[in-house]
């Protein structure tokens, strides 16, 4: 039994269409729309996969760079610690050297061993050695007012 629906579709040139034909036409239209939608989704999925691969590549490069930067920072920190230790050693040595230099100048100006010891915080042996080397007198004070040099 076929039911005929009276529809006027003047743009299609059809005056009468059966219900089966209408359902088939609707199904074909929906099929075409679904196929086009599926095609568009496939293109978007492909594009999304390309973006994901590019992002994965970028993340891998960043991770590799971070490892390199971390190693470089560790190296710089080690050098910094070494330089700080070395600077501390130099500062300690230079403060010792300054007291010896001051003692040499004082000895050259005629100050005695006791003054060298108290002013420069030197041991008796150190002060005596500096005094002897820079005055030419070995343990004794120079005579006051008498400055004889044999050069």
Backbone as a chain_set.jsonl record, in Angstrom:
{"seq": "XXXXXXXXXXXXXXXXXXXXXXXXXXXXXXXXXXXXXXXXXXXXXXXXXXXXXXXXXXXXXXXXXXXXXXXXXXXXXXXXXXXXXXXXXXXXXXXXXXXXXXXXXXXXXXXXXXXXXXXXXXXXXXXXXXXXXXXXXXXXXXXXXXXXXXX", "coords": {"N": [[0.833, -1.153, 0.0], [0.688, 2.027, -0.911], [1.099, 5.265, 0.054], [0.206, 8.371, -0.942], [1.374, 11.555, -0.749], [0.206, 14.683, -0.945], [1.943, 17.213, -2.032], [3.176, 20.349, -2.723], [5.794, 21.141, -4.539], [7.026, 23.37, -6.132], [9.513, 24.4, -6.924], [11.113, 22.212, -7.369], [9.845, 20.994, -9.28], [8.125, 18.999, -8.749], [5.033, 17.656, -8.111], [3.638, 15.768, -6.778], [4.606, 13.484, -4.274], [5.684, 10.427, -2.998], [5.593, 9.048, 0.317], [7.673, 7.314, 0.898], [9.558, 8.066, -0.952], [10.101, 10.611, -0.059], [11.23, 10.102, 2.454], [13.473, 8.677, 1.665], [14.801, 10.662, 0.233], [15.296, 12.486, 2.275], [16.958, 10.905, 3.884], [19.127, 10.53, 2.138], [20.005, 13.177, 1.911], [20.714, 13.675, 4.608], [22.716, 11.766, 4.844], [24.628, 12.778, 3.055], [25.188, 15.199, 4.344], [26.232, 14.207, 6.775], [28.462, 12.8, 5.81], [29.979, 14.908, 4.779], [30.411, 16.351, 7.155], [31.875, 14.423, 8.565], [34.129, 14.291, 6.937], [35.135, 16.912, 7.295], [35.687, 16.819, 10.052], [37.701, 14.893, 10.007], [39.715, 16.287, 8.647], [40.184, 18.327, 10.524], [41.037, 16.771, 12.672], [43.396, 15.71, 11.62], [44.872, 18.057, 11.346], [45.011, 18.784, 14.049], [46.587, 16.665, 14.998], [48.999, 17.264, 13.719], [49.653, 19.684, 14.985], [49.942, 18.752, 17.602], [52.164, 17.026, 17.288], [54.106, 18.943, 16.614], [54.127, 20.467, 18.963], [54.98, 18.499, 20.776], [57.549, 18.115, 19.828], [58.621, 20.647, 20.343], [58.452, 20.682, 23.16], [60.195, 18.58, 23.768], [62.583, 19.672, 22.826], [62.795, 21.864, 24.555], [63.078, 20.519, 27.001], [65.522, 19.207, 26.6], [67.131, 21.453, 26.314], [66.801, 22.553, 28.852], [68.105, 20.687, 30.443], [70.712, 21.055, 29.535], [71.098, 23.737, 30.302], [70.849, 23.457, 33.048], [73.103, 21.881, 33.63], [75.059, 23.7, 32.867], [74.607, 25.757, 34.708], [75.246, 24.402, 37.077], [77.976, 24.038, 36.632], [78.849, 26.714, 36.571], [78.171, 27.481, 39.177], [79.928, 25.847, 40.617], [82.381, 26.937, 39.775], [82.054, 29.471, 40.823], [81.991, 28.932, 43.59], [84.609, 27.973, 43.868], [86.056, 30.276, 43.146], [85.227, 32.027, 45.172], [86.293, 30.75, 47.445], [88.986, 30.894, 46.765], [89.324, 33.677, 46.708], [88.9, 34.232, 49.396], [91.176, 32.979, 50.444], [93.164, 34.563, 49.282], [92.548, 37.045, 50.408], [93.04, 36.458, 53.1], [95.785, 35.918, 52.99], [96.72, 38.383, 52.042], [96.133, 40.097, 54.134], [97.901, 39.157, 56.033], [100.289, 39.71, 54.692], [100.159, 42.494, 54.618], [100.643, 43.209, 57.29], [103.292, 42.412, 57.525], [104.501, 44.056, 55.623], [103.975, 46.555, 56.733], [105.465, 46.261, 59.077], [108.051, 46.112, 57.984], [108.364, 48.691, 56.931], [108.168, 50.168, 59.279], [110.437, 49.234, 60.613], [112.414, 50.193, 58.94], [112.118, 52.86, 59.486], [113.208, 53.013, 61.915], [112.081, 51.893, 64.229], [111.927, 49.741, 67.083], [112.225, 46.15, 67.876], [110.288, 45.412, 69.801], [108.288, 47.328, 69.387], [107.559, 46.676, 66.788], [106.492, 44.14, 67.24], [104.249, 44.676, 68.916], [102.714, 46.546, 67.451], [102.29, 45.397, 64.898], [101.394, 42.895, 65.463], [103.11, 40.612, 65.611], [105.135, 37.667, 66.079], [107.962, 37.313, 68.304], [110.213, 36.275, 66.99], [109.573, 36.707, 64.295], [109.386, 39.519, 64.2], [112.006, 40.148, 64.959], [113.493, 39.09, 62.834], [112.538, 40.621, 60.635], [113.337, 43.125, 61.537], [116.117, 42.784, 61.598], [116.696, 42.282, 58.894], [115.925, 44.653, 57.649], [117.183, 46.744, 58.876], [119.777, 46.167, 59.31], [120.827, 45.653, 61.759], [121.27, 43.279, 64.228], [119.232, 42.322, 66.422], [119.978, 44.269, 68.28], [119.445, 47.668, 69.293], [119.787, 50.532, 67.215], [122.353, 52.944, 67.671], [121.523, 56.013, 69.16], [121.299, 58.876, 67.239], [123.468, 58.224, 65.733], [124.282, 57.323, 62.634], [125.675, 55.346, 60.703], [126.681, 54.1, 57.706], [127.934, 51.607, 55.659], [128.339, 51.394, 52.52]], "CA": [[0.0, 0.0, 0.0], [1.461, 3.231, -1.087], [0.358, 6.476, 0.41], [0.695, 9.511, -1.713], [1.185, 12.818, -0.035], [0.074, 15.766, -1.901], [2.772, 18.36, -1.65], [3.495, 21.179, -3.869], [7.183, 21.571, -4.553], [7.164, 23.936, -7.459], [10.904, 24.642, -7.305], [11.675, 20.957, -7.84], [9.032, 20.537, -10.392], [7.386, 17.817, -8.328], [3.75, 17.99, -7.527], [3.25, 14.703, -5.861], [5.741, 12.659, -3.864], [5.275, 9.409, -2.046], [6.278, 9.166, 1.614], [8.927, 6.576, 0.816], [10.504, 8.899, -1.698], [10.471, 11.72, 0.823], [12.145, 9.559, 3.475], [14.737, 8.367, 0.983], [15.46, 11.939, -0.072], [15.807, 13.027, 3.548], [18.104, 10.063, 4.284], [20.268, 10.846, 1.267], [20.487, 14.501, 2.336], [21.408, 13.513, 5.892], [23.955, 11.025, 4.565], [25.586, 13.716, 2.452], [25.595, 16.13, 5.402], [27.095, 13.469, 7.701], [29.737, 12.521, 5.136], [30.735, 16.165, 4.743], [30.841, 16.616, 8.539], [32.938, 13.46, 8.874], [35.305, 14.744, 6.184], [35.648, 18.105, 7.979], [36.278, 16.366, 11.317], [38.959, 14.223, 9.673], [40.709, 17.33, 8.365], [40.521, 18.982, 11.798], [41.811, 15.808, 13.451], [44.73, 15.669, 11.022], [45.513, 19.318, 11.724], [45.304, 18.696, 15.487], [47.727, 15.754, 15.146], [50.207, 17.997, 13.324], [49.948, 20.632, 16.063], [50.428, 17.96, 18.742], [53.541, 16.604, 16.984], [54.971, 20.126, 16.706], [54.258, 20.798, 20.386], [55.832, 17.477, 21.387], [58.914, 18.419, 19.411], [59.039, 21.832, 21.098], [58.657, 20.291, 24.563], [61.43, 17.79, 23.812], [63.708, 20.604, 22.681], [62.891, 22.625, 25.8], [63.626, 19.634, 28.039], [66.951, 19.033, 26.319], [67.77, 22.727, 26.64], [66.795, 22.723, 30.306], [69.177, 19.841, 30.976], [71.966, 21.745, 29.222], [71.185, 24.931, 31.148], [71.088, 22.984, 34.412], [74.516, 21.495, 33.719], [75.85, 24.931, 32.776], [74.457, 26.446, 35.996], [76.05, 23.649, 38.041], [79.377, 24.351, 36.35], [79.095, 28.096, 36.999], [78.134, 27.498, 40.64], [81.196, 25.27, 41.069], [83.421, 27.941, 39.556], [81.806, 30.556, 41.771], [82.466, 28.482, 44.91], [86.068, 27.936, 43.813], [86.56, 31.652, 43.159], [84.988, 32.591, 46.504], [87.311, 30.172, 48.326], [90.287, 31.457, 46.368], [89.334, 35.072, 47.158], [89.101, 34.194, 50.847], [92.592, 32.682, 50.675], [93.955, 35.745, 48.911], [92.308, 38.065, 51.431], [93.755, 36.061, 54.318], [97.218, 36.113, 52.75], [97.059, 39.796, 51.877], [96.133, 40.746, 55.445], [99.187, 38.789, 56.636], [101.326, 40.455, 53.979], [100.1, 43.903, 55.015], [101.311, 43.403, 58.582], [104.735, 42.312, 57.285], [104.924, 45.272, 54.913], [103.967, 47.626, 57.728], [106.61, 46.035, 59.968], [109.271, 46.477, 57.246], [108.442, 50.16, 56.877], [108.453, 50.659, 60.633], [111.842, 48.922, 60.916], [113.226, 51.133, 58.17], [112.016, 54.166, 60.146], [113.983, 52.953, 63.149], [111.371, 51.368, 65.394], [112.589, 48.528, 67.577], [111.538, 44.866, 67.774], [109.093, 45.422, 70.655], [107.257, 48.126, 68.718], [107.092, 45.877, 65.652], [105.659, 43.064, 67.778], [102.973, 45.17, 69.443], [101.926, 47.242, 66.428], [101.953, 44.534, 63.758], [100.939, 41.608, 65.977], [104.063, 39.61, 65.138], [105.894, 36.93, 67.094], [109.282, 37.908, 68.538], [111.131, 35.823, 65.946], [109.227, 37.405, 63.052], [109.775, 40.926, 64.344], [113.478, 40.212, 64.976], [113.966, 38.839, 61.479], [112.249, 41.812, 59.828], [114.196, 44.197, 62.041], [117.496, 42.518, 61.17], [116.804, 42.403, 57.441], [115.661, 46.004, 57.155], [118.001, 47.762, 59.552], [121.174, 45.743, 59.346], [121.181, 45.396, 63.156], [120.78, 41.954, 64.594], [118.78, 42.212, 67.796], [120.261, 45.43, 69.107], [118.908, 48.923, 68.805], [120.85, 51.395, 66.714], [122.745, 54.029, 68.571], [120.762, 57.219, 68.888], [122.069, 59.96, 66.657], [124.606, 57.719, 64.973], [123.787, 56.61, 61.463], [126.839, 55.076, 59.864], [126.412, 53.025, 56.754], [129.057, 51.277, 54.789], [127.784, 50.848, 51.282]], "C": [[0.89, 1.232, 0.0], [0.57, 4.419, -0.791], [0.982, 7.63, -0.346], [0.36, 10.768, -0.944], [1.155, 13.91, -1.081], [0.844, 16.962, -1.374], [3.074, 19.132, -2.905], [4.925, 21.657, -3.713], [7.468, 22.16, -5.92], [8.608, 24.141, -7.874], [11.556, 23.377, -7.835], [10.901, 20.415, -9.041], [8.23, 19.298, -10.043], [6.081, 18.265, -7.694], [3.353, 16.964, -6.485], [4.473, 13.854, -5.537], [5.226, 11.642, -2.864], [6.095, 9.568, -0.771], [7.608, 8.439, 1.6], [9.988, 7.404, 0.104], [11.001, 10.063, -0.84], [11.475, 11.259, 1.875], [13.494, 9.249, 2.848], [15.496, 9.651, 0.681], [16.057, 12.559, 1.187], [17.028, 12.23, 4.001], [19.329, 10.362, 3.432], [20.858, 12.201, 1.654], [21.254, 14.433, 3.644], [22.728, 12.775, 5.712], [25.024, 11.948, 3.989], [26.1, 14.692, 3.51], [26.539, 15.448, 6.394], [28.457, 13.174, 7.079], [30.599, 13.779, 5.084], [31.257, 16.525, 6.14], [31.985, 15.701, 8.951], [34.237, 13.863, 8.179], [35.944, 15.957, 6.873], [36.308, 17.733, 9.311], [37.613, 15.669, 11.078], [40.064, 15.229, 9.393], [41.15, 18.033, 9.65], [41.368, 18.071, 12.682], [43.244, 15.725, 12.94], [45.521, 16.925, 11.404], [45.904, 19.305, 13.207], [46.493, 17.776, 15.74], [49.033, 16.457, 14.773], [50.621, 18.986, 14.409], [50.516, 19.893, 17.265], [51.861, 17.505, 18.503], [54.514, 17.776, 17.104], [55.194, 20.514, 18.166], [55.131, 19.784, 21.116], [57.293, 17.728, 21.048], [59.458, 19.62, 20.185], [59.324, 21.493, 22.557], [59.942, 19.477, 24.707], [62.655, 18.692, 23.715], [63.895, 21.422, 23.953], [63.482, 21.777, 26.922], [65.121, 19.428, 27.839], [67.708, 20.311, 26.652], [67.847, 22.952, 28.134], [67.89, 21.89, 30.951], [70.525, 20.518, 30.732], [72.167, 22.972, 30.091], [71.486, 24.523, 32.582], [72.55, 22.586, 34.602], [75.41, 22.728, 33.689], [75.79, 25.703, 34.097], [75.275, 25.735, 37.065], [77.53, 23.963, 37.87], [79.724, 25.756, 36.842], [79.081, 28.199, 38.52], [79.42, 26.918, 41.218], [82.339, 26.256, 40.913], [83.278, 29.088, 40.547], [82.284, 30.176, 43.172], [83.989, 28.461, 44.957], [86.639, 29.35, 43.905], [86.354, 32.313, 44.52], [86.018, 32.055, 47.499], [88.68, 30.769, 48.041], [90.405, 32.906, 46.834], [89.542, 35.141, 48.665], [90.559, 33.91, 51.186], [93.46, 33.9, 50.382], [93.783, 36.839, 49.95], [93.049, 37.737, 52.719], [95.253, 36.29, 54.151], [97.572, 37.584, 52.656], [97.02, 40.521, 53.211], [97.41, 40.397, 56.198], [100.308, 39.59, 55.998], [101.333, 41.915, 54.4], [100.808, 44.131, 56.343], [102.825, 43.297, 58.421], [105.258, 43.563, 56.585], [104.97, 46.449, 55.876], [105.166, 47.484, 58.667], [107.916, 46.412, 59.271], [109.437, 47.99, 57.203], [108.789, 50.74, 58.244], [109.911, 50.405, 60.999], [112.759, 49.883, 60.18], [113.193, 52.528, 58.776], [112.699, 54.163, 61.509], [113.245, 52.443, 64.365], [111.981, 50.034, 65.786], [111.671, 47.305, 67.483], [110.254, 44.858, 68.594], [107.952, 46.213, 70.01], [106.686, 47.372, 67.508], [106.135, 44.784, 66.13], [104.285, 43.587, 68.199], [102.103, 45.802, 68.353], [101.435, 46.298, 65.34], [101.489, 43.149, 64.171], [101.793, 40.465, 65.431], [104.684, 38.891, 66.326], [107.281, 37.56, 67.2], [110.255, 37.537, 67.422], [110.859, 36.54, 64.622], [109.683, 38.857, 63.102], [111.288, 41.073, 64.314], [114.044, 40.022, 63.579], [113.738, 40.06, 60.587], [113.161, 42.961, 60.246], [115.624, 44.013, 61.524], [117.653, 42.73, 59.665], [116.691, 43.846, 56.957], [116.437, 47.094, 57.882], [119.475, 47.415, 59.512], [121.662, 45.475, 60.756], [120.534, 44.086, 63.568], [120.469, 41.905, 66.077], [119.056, 43.424, 68.646], [119.659, 46.669, 68.471], [120.055, 49.752, 68.25], [121.147, 52.496, 67.714], [122.01, 55.289, 68.153], [121.696, 58.285, 68.342], [123.23, 59.493, 65.817], [124.071, 56.872, 63.825], [124.945, 56.424, 60.513], [126.49, 53.896, 58.978], [127.634, 52.835, 55.893], [128.49, 50.627, 53.54], [128.842, 50.724, 50.239]], "O": [[1.748, 1.398, 0.867], [-0.539, 4.552, -1.308], [2.202, 7.795, -0.347], [-0.781, 11.002, -0.547], [2.004, 13.997, -1.968], [0.447, 17.621, -0.412], [3.202, 18.58, -3.998], [5.224, 22.483, -2.851], [8.084, 21.513, -6.767], [8.915, 24.065, -9.064], [12.46, 23.453, -8.666], [11.324, 19.467, -9.702], [7.711, 18.62, -10.93], [6.057, 19.153, -6.841], [2.796, 17.296, -5.439], [5.276, 13.544, -6.417], [4.425, 11.967, -1.988], [7.173, 10.161, -0.791], [8.571, 8.891, 2.221], [11.152, 7.437, 0.504], [12.171, 10.441, -0.896], [12.456, 11.95, 2.15], [14.538, 9.528, 3.437], [16.712, 9.709, 0.86], [17.17, 13.084, 1.172], [18.018, 12.809, 4.449], [20.444, 10.44, 3.949], [22.078, 12.352, 1.716], [22.311, 15.049, 3.786], [23.731, 13.11, 6.341], [26.185, 11.897, 4.395], [27.296, 14.979, 3.57], [27.535, 16.041, 6.809], [29.485, 13.285, 7.746], [31.806, 13.721, 5.318], [32.402, 16.951, 6.289], [32.94, 16.131, 9.597], [35.314, 13.783, 8.769], [37.166, 16.013, 7.016], [37.361, 18.268, 9.656], [38.55, 15.835, 11.858], [41.201, 15.061, 9.835], [42.335, 18.302, 9.844], [42.293, 18.526, 13.354], [44.191, 15.677, 13.725], [46.702, 16.845, 11.743], [46.988, 19.757, 13.575], [47.323, 18.066, 16.602], [50.055, 16.266, 15.433], [51.806, 19.112, 14.717], [51.474, 20.36, 17.882], [52.692, 17.583, 19.407], [55.615, 17.622, 17.633], [56.311, 20.849, 18.561], [55.931, 20.155, 21.975], [58.169, 17.568, 21.897], [60.607, 19.616, 20.627], [60.313, 21.955, 23.127], [60.691, 19.665, 25.666], [63.638, 18.502, 24.431], [65.025, 21.65, 24.384], [64.298, 22.264, 27.705], [65.894, 19.47, 28.796], [68.805, 20.258, 27.209], [68.84, 23.48, 28.636], [68.533, 22.336, 31.901], [71.378, 20.55, 31.619], [73.274, 23.225, 30.566], [72.288, 25.168, 33.258], [73.16, 22.918, 35.618], [76.408, 22.792, 34.407], [76.801, 26.24, 34.552], [75.93, 26.388, 37.876], [78.251, 24.134, 38.852], [80.77, 25.962, 37.457], [79.892, 28.924, 39.096], [79.947, 27.438, 42.202], [83.171, 26.397, 41.809], [84.272, 29.613, 41.048], [82.903, 30.985, 43.863], [84.594, 28.873, 45.947], [87.589, 29.595, 44.648], [87.209, 33.074, 44.975], [86.555, 32.814, 48.306], [89.433, 31.104, 48.956], [91.464, 33.321, 47.303], [90.271, 36.002, 49.158], [91.119, 34.517, 52.099], [94.373, 34.224, 51.14], [94.754, 37.492, 50.335], [93.619, 38.622, 53.358], [95.914, 36.795, 55.059], [98.625, 37.994, 53.144], [97.785, 41.464, 53.419], [97.951, 41.233, 56.922], [101.185, 40.096, 56.697], [102.4, 42.516, 54.528], [101.5, 45.136, 56.51], [103.569, 44.006, 59.098], [106.332, 44.066, 56.917], [105.904, 47.25, 55.837], [105.808, 48.476, 59.01], [108.805, 46.978, 59.907], [110.534, 48.504, 57.417], [109.587, 51.67, 58.36], [110.554, 51.251, 61.62], [113.765, 50.335, 60.728], [114.136, 53.3, 58.602], [112.76, 55.194, 62.179], [113.771, 52.563, 65.472], [112.484, 49.292, 64.943], [110.515, 47.402, 67.073], [109.233, 44.35, 68.131], [106.791, 45.811, 70.082], [105.486, 47.425, 67.242], [105.102, 44.533, 65.508], [103.265, 42.985, 67.862], [100.887, 45.609, 68.34], [100.286, 46.392, 64.907], [101.218, 42.309, 63.313], [101.284, 39.493, 64.873], [104.752, 39.429, 67.431], [107.72, 38.259, 66.287], [111.029, 38.376, 66.962], [111.788, 36.931, 63.916], [110.293, 39.36, 62.158], [111.806, 42.015, 63.713], [114.978, 40.722, 63.186], [114.643, 40.483, 59.867], [113.691, 43.681, 59.4], [116.258, 44.966, 61.071], [118.648, 43.303, 59.222], [117.304, 44.212, 55.955], [116.339, 48.265, 57.514], [120.326, 48.29, 59.666], [122.82, 45.098, 60.934], [119.365, 43.84, 63.27], [121.304, 41.509, 66.891], [118.402, 43.593, 69.675], [119.399, 46.709, 67.268], [121.174, 49.682, 68.757], [120.288, 52.91, 68.493], [121.887, 55.597, 66.968], [122.75, 58.559, 68.915], [123.924, 60.324, 65.232], [123.473, 55.819, 64.047], [125.172, 57.245, 59.623], [126.062, 52.841, 59.447], [128.275, 53.793, 55.461], [128.199, 49.431, 53.53], [128.562, 50.282, 49.125]]}, "num_chains": 1, "name": "protein.A"}
